[in-house]
Amino acid sequence: MFRYPLGKYSKEDNLSSLNPYVRKWFENKFDDLTPPQYYSFKLLSEDKSILITAPTGSGKTLSAFLVIISKLFDKALKNELKDEVYCIYVSPLKALNNDIKKNLSEPLSEIKAMIEKDGIQIPEIRVAVRSGDVPPTEKQKQLKKPPHILVTTPESLAIILNSPKFAEKIKNVKYVIIDEIHELANNKRGVHLALSLERLRELVGRDFIRIGLGATLHPLEEAAKFLMGIDDEGNFRECWIVDVSWEKQYDLLVMSPVEDLIYTPDDKIENRMYEILHEMIEKYPTLLIFTNTRSGTERVVFNLKKKFKYTDEDIAAHHGSLSRIIRLDVEERLKQGLLKAVVSSTSLELGIDIGYIKAVVQLGSPKSITRAIQRIGRSGHKFQDVSIGRIIVMNRDDLVECAVMLHYAKKRLLDRFYMPRNCLDVLAQHIVGMAINKKWNVDEALRVIRRAYPYKDLEKETFIKLLKYLAGHYVELNARKVYGKIWFDEADGMFGKRGRYVRTIYFLNLGTIPDEVSVDVFLLPEKKWIGNIEEEFLMRLKRGDVFVLGGRTYRFSHSKGMRCYVERTENEAPTIPPWFSEQLPLNFDLAMRIGDLRLKIFERLKKNEDFGDLIDELPVDEHSKKAMKAYFLEQYLYVRRIPNSKLLLIEKTTDLEGRHHIIFHALYGRRTNDALARIFAIALSKKFEVDIGTMVHDNGFSLIVPQKVFIAFKESLVRELFNEIFEANLENFLRENLETTELMKRKFRHNSTRSFLVLRNYKGYKISVNKQQLNSQILLEACKKIDPNFPVIEETFREILEDIMDLPRAKEILEMIKKGHIKYELITTKIPSPFSHTLITFGEADVILMKDRRKKLKELHSAILKKLKMNQEDLEKLLLAKIS
């Protein structure tokens, strides 16, 4: 049950709920309460669970902690403070944990000093961090003198629950704070945490107060369900939702570095982009620049130093590939205001308070409204400050995308987050953890598990299958040295711990983040080593894909363990850029909103009406307005169609390399398009018994087809394809196709290690990723023979189809097409239409081949104008005439 306060409480209502000393400390420090504090102090003093969504710098942390600190001082003053944990604070970021400890130490010591000034002696209220970075000696100290406030991570909380001595210290916990809830609720770390919270609830024997904190959450009630879980009667536990996320003001603008993104020479565009960055660095005391890839981050830092003589003291890079020491040094210098600019990929997107940021620049699209606000919200440290955000774009698709993104950000509309459900690998870990603690009745254990929101619909039959696997009921796995971690008596419906080493296996192999390393690439037939690629990139490769490595193109053949084998290619355009795995996918909700804008413009153009006002209301500069108007106009004049949220345009065309494309202008985001592209490729491949290549983009996908398919691709065949797909069982359709892919092989290893089928660490010895991969490939075949629906196989398919792709949304789109809510239309073009240019040159969107790509974009654009019997001047005149 979720409640919203009818209005904020008075300042006195909030402050009077605090201990007098805590109140005095607060009033000495702050002039007023921040918006979240106008709700939280009063609600928490009444022992209510709350979810707070508020921007960075709005005093969220103090909103959560001050009442807890107040209650601890109440106990200390009454001499009732025990040596046990009263509050557990969980954050996904270790860096944030250290910050929290530091930030709590100040009020605790200052309030204690105020009390002692009055001649009253009280015990110290202790705060301690417990995570993987904390040495064993410190953990031993915490056992003797436990902290009253324990700061930890999701993984460490799961370990604590299986540490008998320390678990005793958290038995009476009253408060649990989950910070950065938006970062946890949409992945397996959050699913893991949801189960830990229910196991903690079982250990405590009563409900505790839950406090969720997040900057960008939508929908809020979904986040509240994740935070609160379900009681034994099947109802969601009560939660008060405090939404002050839009109290902060934003100054947002999309910028095009030049007036013409097509014909301006590359070096001029790039130089102008760096000049804009330089101007902003000079204007604002500290600028935070976000790129979408780590390589992009390094390139921007290098060029800023080279072009404007900045030094290491002025500007720094911050991303996940840098050492922790370097990252901490950059963070410290940021906090002290010593840096003019910091360039980051995603690593500074959330977490630590980096106060001095005055403005944020994003290079290229951040791919979601939520992420844009999250990043821009890092600027304007004080709550009254305006957050200044600029997005610089280098192509017209990004321009339209970012314009719509910031338009809806101003309207306070965020994208929905998606939470994985019934993850069997995560559940396997917790079953082993539960078995270590005691013997369980199956129904009793299932009751606890179903209280966690991601598992509320878990079927008993699935649970039993998982218990059988973990209990070693399959002889075939024993032969592969996979032994039971638990015992399970199906007749009695009981399970428990098995073997001496289970606790060690559990502790050493716990967690959801997989081991990933770079993969060696070898050239066939001589098997000569030519370089490395990221495993995440290898996962996306299909046999026949062409990609760039070291400035040359290669065709992917196959892999074995952590080795990738490729063949030489001559003059073949890449189908996938090397940074594809790093690139964030466009959010589905945002994609549909872009489709809605396209629809409005299309309706105007069909009536020969001006659409300039639709562009003018978007937060973009004048260069951007002109480029967007030209883009829509060119597309319409060329094919009299603009693909949109109600029209799926299918374009049969040939590119400059002579490749035959069937382009689906499907603006649904990469995850949905990935599923759709595979579905159509499989259907065509079966029909013609040929290999079909695919290129997947946020704005659509292309099927690269042989000539016989290209010639046969007519309206009757399109109808036939759709009807076949409408009738198909799409899960089975895709599963069959995925069985032998790199994606299946790699994801099966990830899920095998999370399920303890393959161990990452045995008796303290780390097992190499190469050996893990080879073991998992052997075990995949063994599991298929036992049961095609073996739990780890099932979870691998679920993760691929629901978390990596978005099959549920792909089904939604196909259902809308079937019902006629979305129309489809086939057109044939001799030269690809303007909206397809970015897609068909997507594989060359790489640093090395960027010039080749821009050259092709210019050639394609010139060919379009020639076809329209226009030149650039004619287009300019038409734009000025506002389309008559």
Short mmCIF file of N, CA, C and O in Angstrom, two decimals, residues 1 19-20 159 165 197 306 424 705 746 759 765:
data_model
loop_
_atom_site.label_atom_id
_atom_site.label_comp_id
_atom_site.label_asym_id
_atom_site.label_seq_id
_atom_site.Cartn_x
_atom_site.Cartn_y
_atom_site.Cartn_z
N MET A 1 0.86 -1.19 0.00
CA MET A 1 0.00 0.00 0.00
C MET A 1 0.89 1.24 0.00
O MET A 1 1.78 1.37 0.83
N ASN A 19 15.64 15.05 18.51
CA ASN A 19 16.25 15.23 19.81
C ASN A 19 16.71 16.70 19.94
O ASN A 19 17.23 17.27 18.98
N PRO A 20 16.54 17.35 21.12
CA PRO A 20 16.87 18.78 21.25
C PRO A 20 18.30 19.12 20.80
O PRO A 20 18.52 20.16 20.17
N ILE A 159 26.80 -11.64 2.47
CA ILE A 159 27.84 -12.36 3.23
C ILE A 159 27.55 -12.27 4.73
O ILE A 159 27.66 -13.26 5.46
N LYS A 165 28.42 -15.07 13.62
CA LYS A 165 28.72 -14.16 14.73
C LYS A 165 28.25 -12.74 14.43
O LYS A 165 27.66 -12.08 15.28
N LEU A 197 17.13 -8.67 1.61
CA LEU A 197 16.25 -7.92 2.52
C LEU A 197 15.20 -8.83 3.13
O LEU A 197 14.86 -8.70 4.31
N LYS A 306 46.06 19.07 -26.03
CA LYS A 306 46.87 19.37 -27.21
C LYS A 306 46.49 20.73 -27.82
O LYS A 306 47.35 21.54 -28.17
N LEU A 424 16.97 -17.03 -11.94
CA LEU A 424 17.24 -18.30 -11.26
C LEU A 424 18.68 -18.43 -10.80
O LEU A 424 18.97 -19.15 -9.84
N VAL A 705 20.84 -8.83 -47.61
CA VAL A 705 20.34 -10.06 -48.25
C VAL A 705 21.05 -10.35 -49.57
O VAL A 705 21.51 -9.44 -50.26
N ARG A 746 28.55 -17.08 -23.89
CA ARG A 746 29.13 -16.19 -22.86
C ARG A 746 28.14 -15.98 -21.71
O ARG A 746 28.53 -16.00 -20.55
N LEU A 759 32.67 -22.71 -10.92
CA LEU A 759 33.20 -21.89 -9.83
C LEU A 759 34.27 -20.93 -10.34
O LEU A 759 35.07 -21.27 -11.20
N TYR A 765 41.69 -20.65 -4.59
CA TYR A 765 42.40 -20.57 -5.87
C TYR A 765 41.48 -19.99 -6.93
O TYR A 765 40.41 -20.53 -7.18
#
